[in-house]
GROMACS .gro file of C-alpha atoms in nm:
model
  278
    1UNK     CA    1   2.378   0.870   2.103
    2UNK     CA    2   2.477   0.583   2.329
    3UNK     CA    3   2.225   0.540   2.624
    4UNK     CA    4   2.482   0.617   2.908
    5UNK     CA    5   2.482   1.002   2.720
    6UNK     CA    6   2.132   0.980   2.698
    7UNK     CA    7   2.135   0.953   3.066
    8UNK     CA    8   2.415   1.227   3.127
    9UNK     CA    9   2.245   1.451   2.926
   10UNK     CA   10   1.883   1.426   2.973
   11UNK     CA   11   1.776   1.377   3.328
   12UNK     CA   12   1.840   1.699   3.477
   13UNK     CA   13   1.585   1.873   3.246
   14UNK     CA   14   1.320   1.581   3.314
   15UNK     CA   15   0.980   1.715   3.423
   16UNK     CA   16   0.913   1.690   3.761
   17UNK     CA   17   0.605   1.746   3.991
   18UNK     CA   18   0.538   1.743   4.322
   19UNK     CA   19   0.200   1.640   4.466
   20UNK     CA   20   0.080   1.727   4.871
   21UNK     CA   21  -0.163   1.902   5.009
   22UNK     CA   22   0.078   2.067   5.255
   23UNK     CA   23   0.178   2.385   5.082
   24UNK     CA   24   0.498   2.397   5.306
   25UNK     CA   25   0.591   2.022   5.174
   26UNK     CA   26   0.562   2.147   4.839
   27UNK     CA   27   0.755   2.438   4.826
   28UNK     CA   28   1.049   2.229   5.049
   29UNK     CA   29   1.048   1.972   4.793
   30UNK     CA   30   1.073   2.217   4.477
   31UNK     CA   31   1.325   2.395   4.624
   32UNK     CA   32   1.518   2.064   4.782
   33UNK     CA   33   1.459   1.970   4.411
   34UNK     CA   34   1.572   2.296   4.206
   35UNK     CA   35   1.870   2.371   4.412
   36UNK     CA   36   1.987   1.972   4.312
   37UNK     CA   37   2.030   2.101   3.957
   38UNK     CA   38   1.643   2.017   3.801
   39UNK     CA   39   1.491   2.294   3.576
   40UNK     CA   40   1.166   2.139   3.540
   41UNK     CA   41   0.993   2.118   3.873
   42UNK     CA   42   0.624   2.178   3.938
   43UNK     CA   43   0.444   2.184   4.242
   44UNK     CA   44   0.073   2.144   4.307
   45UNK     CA   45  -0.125   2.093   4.655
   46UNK     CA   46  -0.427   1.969   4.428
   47UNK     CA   47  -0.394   1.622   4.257
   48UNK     CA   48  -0.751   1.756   4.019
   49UNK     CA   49  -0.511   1.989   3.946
   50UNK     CA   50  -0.200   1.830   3.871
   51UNK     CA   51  -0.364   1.552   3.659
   52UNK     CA   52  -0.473   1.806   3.460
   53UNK     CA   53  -0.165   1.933   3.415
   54UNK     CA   54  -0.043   1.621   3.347
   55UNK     CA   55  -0.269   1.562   3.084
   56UNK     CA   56  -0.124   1.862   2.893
   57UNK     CA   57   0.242   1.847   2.968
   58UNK     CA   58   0.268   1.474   3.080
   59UNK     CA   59   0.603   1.411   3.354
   60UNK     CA   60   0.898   1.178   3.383
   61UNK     CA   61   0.857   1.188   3.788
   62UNK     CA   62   0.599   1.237   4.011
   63UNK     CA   63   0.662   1.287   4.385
   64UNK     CA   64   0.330   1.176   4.523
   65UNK     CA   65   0.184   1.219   4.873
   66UNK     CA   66  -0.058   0.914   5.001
   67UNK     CA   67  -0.287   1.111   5.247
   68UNK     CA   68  -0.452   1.380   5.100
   69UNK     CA   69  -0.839   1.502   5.068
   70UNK     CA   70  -1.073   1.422   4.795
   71UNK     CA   71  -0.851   1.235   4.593
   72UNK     CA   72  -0.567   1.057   4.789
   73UNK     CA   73  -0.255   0.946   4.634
   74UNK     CA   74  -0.344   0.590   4.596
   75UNK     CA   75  -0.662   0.735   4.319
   76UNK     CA   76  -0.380   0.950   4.174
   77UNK     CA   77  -0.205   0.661   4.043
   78UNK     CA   78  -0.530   0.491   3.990
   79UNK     CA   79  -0.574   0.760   3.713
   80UNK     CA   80  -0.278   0.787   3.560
   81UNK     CA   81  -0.237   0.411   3.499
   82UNK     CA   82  -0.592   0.427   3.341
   83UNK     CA   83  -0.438   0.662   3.090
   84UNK     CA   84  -0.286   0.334   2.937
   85UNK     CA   85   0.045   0.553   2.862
   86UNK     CA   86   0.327   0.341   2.681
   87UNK     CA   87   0.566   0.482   2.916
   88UNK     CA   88   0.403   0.610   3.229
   89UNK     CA   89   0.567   0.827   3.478
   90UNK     CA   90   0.807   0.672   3.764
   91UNK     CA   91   0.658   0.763   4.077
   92UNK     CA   92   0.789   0.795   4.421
   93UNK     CA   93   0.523   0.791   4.741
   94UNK     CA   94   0.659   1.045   4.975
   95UNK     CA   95   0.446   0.978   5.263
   96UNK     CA   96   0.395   0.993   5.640
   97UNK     CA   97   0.243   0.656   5.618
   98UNK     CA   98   0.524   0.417   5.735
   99UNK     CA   99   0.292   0.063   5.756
  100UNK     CA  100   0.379  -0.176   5.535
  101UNK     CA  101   0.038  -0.241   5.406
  102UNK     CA  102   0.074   0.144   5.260
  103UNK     CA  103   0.380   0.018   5.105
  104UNK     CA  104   0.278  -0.287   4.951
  105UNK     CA  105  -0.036  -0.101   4.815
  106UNK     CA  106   0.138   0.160   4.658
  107UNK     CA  107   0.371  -0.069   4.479
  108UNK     CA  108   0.117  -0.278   4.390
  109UNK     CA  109  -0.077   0.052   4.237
  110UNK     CA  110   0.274   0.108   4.024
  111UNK     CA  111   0.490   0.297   4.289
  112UNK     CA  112   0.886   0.266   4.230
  113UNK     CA  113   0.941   0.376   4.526
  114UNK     CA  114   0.834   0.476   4.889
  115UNK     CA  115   1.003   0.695   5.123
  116UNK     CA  116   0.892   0.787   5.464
  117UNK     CA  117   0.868   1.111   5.570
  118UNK     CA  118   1.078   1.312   5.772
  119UNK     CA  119   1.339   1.218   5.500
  120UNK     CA  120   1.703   1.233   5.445
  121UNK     CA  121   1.690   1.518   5.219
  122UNK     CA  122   2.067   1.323   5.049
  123UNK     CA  123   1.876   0.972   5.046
  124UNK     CA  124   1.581   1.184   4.865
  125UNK     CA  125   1.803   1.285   4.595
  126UNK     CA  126   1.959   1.000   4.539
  127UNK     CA  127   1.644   0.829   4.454
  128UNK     CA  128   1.527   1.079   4.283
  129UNK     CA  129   1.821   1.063   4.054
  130UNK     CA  130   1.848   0.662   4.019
  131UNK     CA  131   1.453   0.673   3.905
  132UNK     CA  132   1.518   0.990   3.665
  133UNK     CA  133   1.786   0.735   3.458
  134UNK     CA  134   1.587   0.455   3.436
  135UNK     CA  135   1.311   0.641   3.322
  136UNK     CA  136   1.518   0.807   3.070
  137UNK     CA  137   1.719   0.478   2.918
  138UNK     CA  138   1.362   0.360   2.896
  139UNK     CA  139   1.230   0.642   2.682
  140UNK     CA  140   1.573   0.563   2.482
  141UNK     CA  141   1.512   0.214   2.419
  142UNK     CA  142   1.156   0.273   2.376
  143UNK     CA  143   1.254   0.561   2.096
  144UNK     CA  144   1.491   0.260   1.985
  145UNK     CA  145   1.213   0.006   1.955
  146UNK     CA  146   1.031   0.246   1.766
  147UNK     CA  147   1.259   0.352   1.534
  148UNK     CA  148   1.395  -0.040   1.451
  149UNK     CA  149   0.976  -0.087   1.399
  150UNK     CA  150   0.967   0.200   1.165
  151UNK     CA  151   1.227   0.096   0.979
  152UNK     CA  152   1.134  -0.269   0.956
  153UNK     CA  153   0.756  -0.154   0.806
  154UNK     CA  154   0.980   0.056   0.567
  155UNK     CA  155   1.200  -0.212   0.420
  156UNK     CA  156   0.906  -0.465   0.453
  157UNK     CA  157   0.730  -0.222   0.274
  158UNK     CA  158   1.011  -0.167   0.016
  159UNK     CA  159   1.069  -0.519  -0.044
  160UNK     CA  160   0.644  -0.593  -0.095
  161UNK     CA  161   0.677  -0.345  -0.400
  162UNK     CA  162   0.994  -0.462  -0.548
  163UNK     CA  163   0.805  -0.789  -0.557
  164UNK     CA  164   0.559  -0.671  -0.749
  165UNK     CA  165   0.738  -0.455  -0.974
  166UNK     CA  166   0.905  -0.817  -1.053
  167UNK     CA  167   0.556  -0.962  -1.135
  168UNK     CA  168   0.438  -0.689  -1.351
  169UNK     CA  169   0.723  -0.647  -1.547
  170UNK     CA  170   0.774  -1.055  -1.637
  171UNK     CA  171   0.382  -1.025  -1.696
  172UNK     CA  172   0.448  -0.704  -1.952
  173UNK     CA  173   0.740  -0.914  -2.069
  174UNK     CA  174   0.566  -1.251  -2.183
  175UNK     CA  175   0.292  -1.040  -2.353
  176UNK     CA  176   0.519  -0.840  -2.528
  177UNK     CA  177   0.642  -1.128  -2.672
  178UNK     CA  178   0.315  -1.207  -2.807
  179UNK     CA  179   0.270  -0.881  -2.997
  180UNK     CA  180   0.004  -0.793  -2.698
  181UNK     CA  181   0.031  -0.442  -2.488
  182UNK     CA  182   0.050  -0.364  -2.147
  183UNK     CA  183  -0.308  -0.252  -2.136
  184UNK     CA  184  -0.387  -0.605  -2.179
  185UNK     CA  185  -0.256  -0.666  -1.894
  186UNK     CA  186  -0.399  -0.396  -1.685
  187UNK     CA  187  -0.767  -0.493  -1.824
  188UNK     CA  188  -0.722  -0.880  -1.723
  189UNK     CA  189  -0.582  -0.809  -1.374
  190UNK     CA  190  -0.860  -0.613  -1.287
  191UNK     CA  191  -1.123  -0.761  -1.425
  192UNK     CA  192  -1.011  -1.093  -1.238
  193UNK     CA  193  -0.997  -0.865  -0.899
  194UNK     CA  194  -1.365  -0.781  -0.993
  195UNK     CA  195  -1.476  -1.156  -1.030
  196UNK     CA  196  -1.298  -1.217  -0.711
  197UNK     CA  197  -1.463  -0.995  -0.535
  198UNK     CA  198  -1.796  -1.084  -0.694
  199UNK     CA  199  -1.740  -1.463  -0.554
  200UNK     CA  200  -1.700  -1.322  -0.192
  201UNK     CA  201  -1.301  -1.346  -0.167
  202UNK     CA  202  -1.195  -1.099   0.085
  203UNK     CA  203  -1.017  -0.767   0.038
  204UNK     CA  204  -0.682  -0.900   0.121
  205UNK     CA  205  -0.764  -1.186  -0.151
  206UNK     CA  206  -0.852  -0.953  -0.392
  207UNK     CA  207  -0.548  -0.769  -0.373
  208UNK     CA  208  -0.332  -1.102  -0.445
  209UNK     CA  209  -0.544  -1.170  -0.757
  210UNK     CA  210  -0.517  -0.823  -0.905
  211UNK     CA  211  -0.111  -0.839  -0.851
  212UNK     CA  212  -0.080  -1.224  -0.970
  213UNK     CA  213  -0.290  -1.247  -1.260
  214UNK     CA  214  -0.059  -1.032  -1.494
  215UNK     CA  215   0.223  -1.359  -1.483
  216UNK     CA  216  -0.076  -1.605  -1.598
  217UNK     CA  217   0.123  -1.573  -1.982
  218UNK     CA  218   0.497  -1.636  -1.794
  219UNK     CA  219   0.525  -1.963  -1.943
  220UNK     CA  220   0.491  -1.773  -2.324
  221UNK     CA  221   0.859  -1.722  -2.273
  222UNK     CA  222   0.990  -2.053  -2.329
  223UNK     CA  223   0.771  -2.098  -2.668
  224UNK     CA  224   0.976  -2.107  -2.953
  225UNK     CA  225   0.924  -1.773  -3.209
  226UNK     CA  226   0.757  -1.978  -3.493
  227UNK     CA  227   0.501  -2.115  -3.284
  228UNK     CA  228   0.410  -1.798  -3.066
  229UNK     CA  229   0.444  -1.569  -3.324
  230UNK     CA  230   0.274  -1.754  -3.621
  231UNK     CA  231   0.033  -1.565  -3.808
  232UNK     CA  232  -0.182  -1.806  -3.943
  233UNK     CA  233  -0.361  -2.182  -3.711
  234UNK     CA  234  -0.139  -2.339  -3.508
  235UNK     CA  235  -0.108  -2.743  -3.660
  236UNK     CA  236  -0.168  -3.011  -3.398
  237UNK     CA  237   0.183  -3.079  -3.336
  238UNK     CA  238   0.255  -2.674  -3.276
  239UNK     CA  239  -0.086  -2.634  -3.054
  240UNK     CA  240   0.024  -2.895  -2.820
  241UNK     CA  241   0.372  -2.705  -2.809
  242UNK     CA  242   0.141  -2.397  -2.781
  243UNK     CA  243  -0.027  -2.567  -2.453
  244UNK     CA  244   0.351  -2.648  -2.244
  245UNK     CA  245   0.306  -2.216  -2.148
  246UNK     CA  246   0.135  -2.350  -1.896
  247UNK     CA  247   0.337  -2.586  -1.673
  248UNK     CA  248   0.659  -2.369  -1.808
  249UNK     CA  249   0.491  -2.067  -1.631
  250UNK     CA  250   0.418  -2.290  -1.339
  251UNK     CA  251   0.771  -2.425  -1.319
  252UNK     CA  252   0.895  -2.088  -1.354
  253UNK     CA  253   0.691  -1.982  -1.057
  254UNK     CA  254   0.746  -2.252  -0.792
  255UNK     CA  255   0.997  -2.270  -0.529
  256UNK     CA  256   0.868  -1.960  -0.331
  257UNK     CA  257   0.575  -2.017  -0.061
  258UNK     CA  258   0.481  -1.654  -0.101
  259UNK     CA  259   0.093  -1.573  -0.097
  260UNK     CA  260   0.129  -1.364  -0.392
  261UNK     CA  261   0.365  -1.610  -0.620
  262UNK     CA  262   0.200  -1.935  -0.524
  263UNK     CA  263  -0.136  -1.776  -0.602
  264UNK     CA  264   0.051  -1.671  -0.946
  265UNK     CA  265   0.175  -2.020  -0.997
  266UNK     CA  266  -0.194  -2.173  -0.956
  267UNK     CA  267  -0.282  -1.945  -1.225
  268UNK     CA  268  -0.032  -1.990  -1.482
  269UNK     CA  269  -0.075  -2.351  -1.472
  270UNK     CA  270  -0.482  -2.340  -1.445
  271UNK     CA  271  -0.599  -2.025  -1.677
  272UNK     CA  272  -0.669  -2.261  -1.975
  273UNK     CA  273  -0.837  -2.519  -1.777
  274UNK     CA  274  -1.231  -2.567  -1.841
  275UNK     CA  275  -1.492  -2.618  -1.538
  276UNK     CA  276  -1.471  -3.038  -1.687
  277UNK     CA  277  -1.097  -3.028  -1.568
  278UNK     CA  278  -0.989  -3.061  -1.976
   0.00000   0.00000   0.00000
């Protein structure tokens, strides 16, 4: 749905309440309001009692009086923004109160607008109507945002696995070739995720070692049959062959500055290497 329908369609059945004391204003304003078209109107001459019910039902407009006992409309809005909503009501001050310090405060305490009262009940409306769209294309694009978030996590998500379904299967691959089984494989990445964590490395760490330790054998693929597969020693000449899986796993590896590949590529090159460096 394009936002201009989302607009068309929507903002007539937007929740509305109105807030002042004055039991006449109210039930002027509701009707003002219900006889424009809106289906959703609530009025309450108690802000205790129409934060509460804004708490349960929430609102896409509030029509908000300034001057009003116990808790005036400046604490009104004082409350709601303390709610720390991701999209908070528009509100309009509908208010006796024509100084333009009352004006400025209310703005400043996240007013979108301010109309004086008496009021041009066709002005009203209007207002009403032009704040009732932009808070509805903003609940769009904010159920926009969300969704494009969603579905980035999801392919991000999608992508991370596909990665390592890569790295297991080349691991299973090279040890296949050396007559070995997966459970090999499953045994040696986690017991190198277990000294990992033994050495302090953190969970995040951990996780990298236990997914890039099955390609330490990569490099076994580009060691010729008769050497890999020979049943009795290897000569000198075929054990320093034997030695290349190594820097062929490493070269296999490189090229991609990924956490989990480079990690990978340290370890094919390094798994043979003794605390002396030989």
């Amino acid at each position: 749905m394009s936002p201009e329908l989302a607009v068309t369609n929507g903002f007539h059945d937007a929740r509305l309440m109105v807030v002042d004391d004055e039991p006449s204003n109210v039930k002027l304003l509701v009707k003002l309001l219900q006889n424009a078209g809106y289906t959703n109107v609530h009025g309450f001459e108690s802000p205790a009692e129409a934060l509460e019910d804004f708490d349960r039902s929430g609102a896409d407009l509030l029509l908000l009086d300034l001057n009003m006992p116990e808790i005036d409309g400046f604490e009104t809005m004082q409350r709601i923004n303390a709610r720390g909503l991701n999209i908070p009501p528009s509100i309009l001050v509908l208010t006796a109160q024509s100084a333009r310090e009352h004006r400025i405060r209310a703005l400043d305490y996240g007013a979108r607008d301010y109309v004086t009262k008496p009021f041009d009940r066709v002005e009203l409306l209007a207002r009403v109507r032009n704040l009732l769209e932009i808070q509805v294309a903003q609940r769009y694009m904010h159920g926009q945002n969300a969704m494009l978030e969603r579905k980035v996590r999801e392919r991000t998500q999608e992508l991370r696995e596909t990665r390592l379904q890569i790295v297991h299967r080349l691991g299973r691959a090279a040890e296949f070739r050396d007559n070995e089984t997966g459970y090999h494989i499953l045994r040696m990445s986690h017991t190198s995720a277990l000294l990992a964590r033994a050495i302090g490395w953190n969970e995040k760490k951990c996780e990298l070692m236990l997914h890039a330790s099955p390609m330490h054998d990569i490099g076994k693929i580009g060691i010729p049959d008769h050497i890999l597969l020979k049943p009795g020693r290897l000569d000198a000449a075929e054990w320093e062959i034997m030695k290349t899986h190594t820097t062929i796993g490493a070269r296999i590896l490189e090229g991609d500055d990924s956490d989990l590949l480079t990690m990978a590529g340290d370890i094919a090159i390094a798994h043979h290497e003794k605390w002396d460096g030989s």
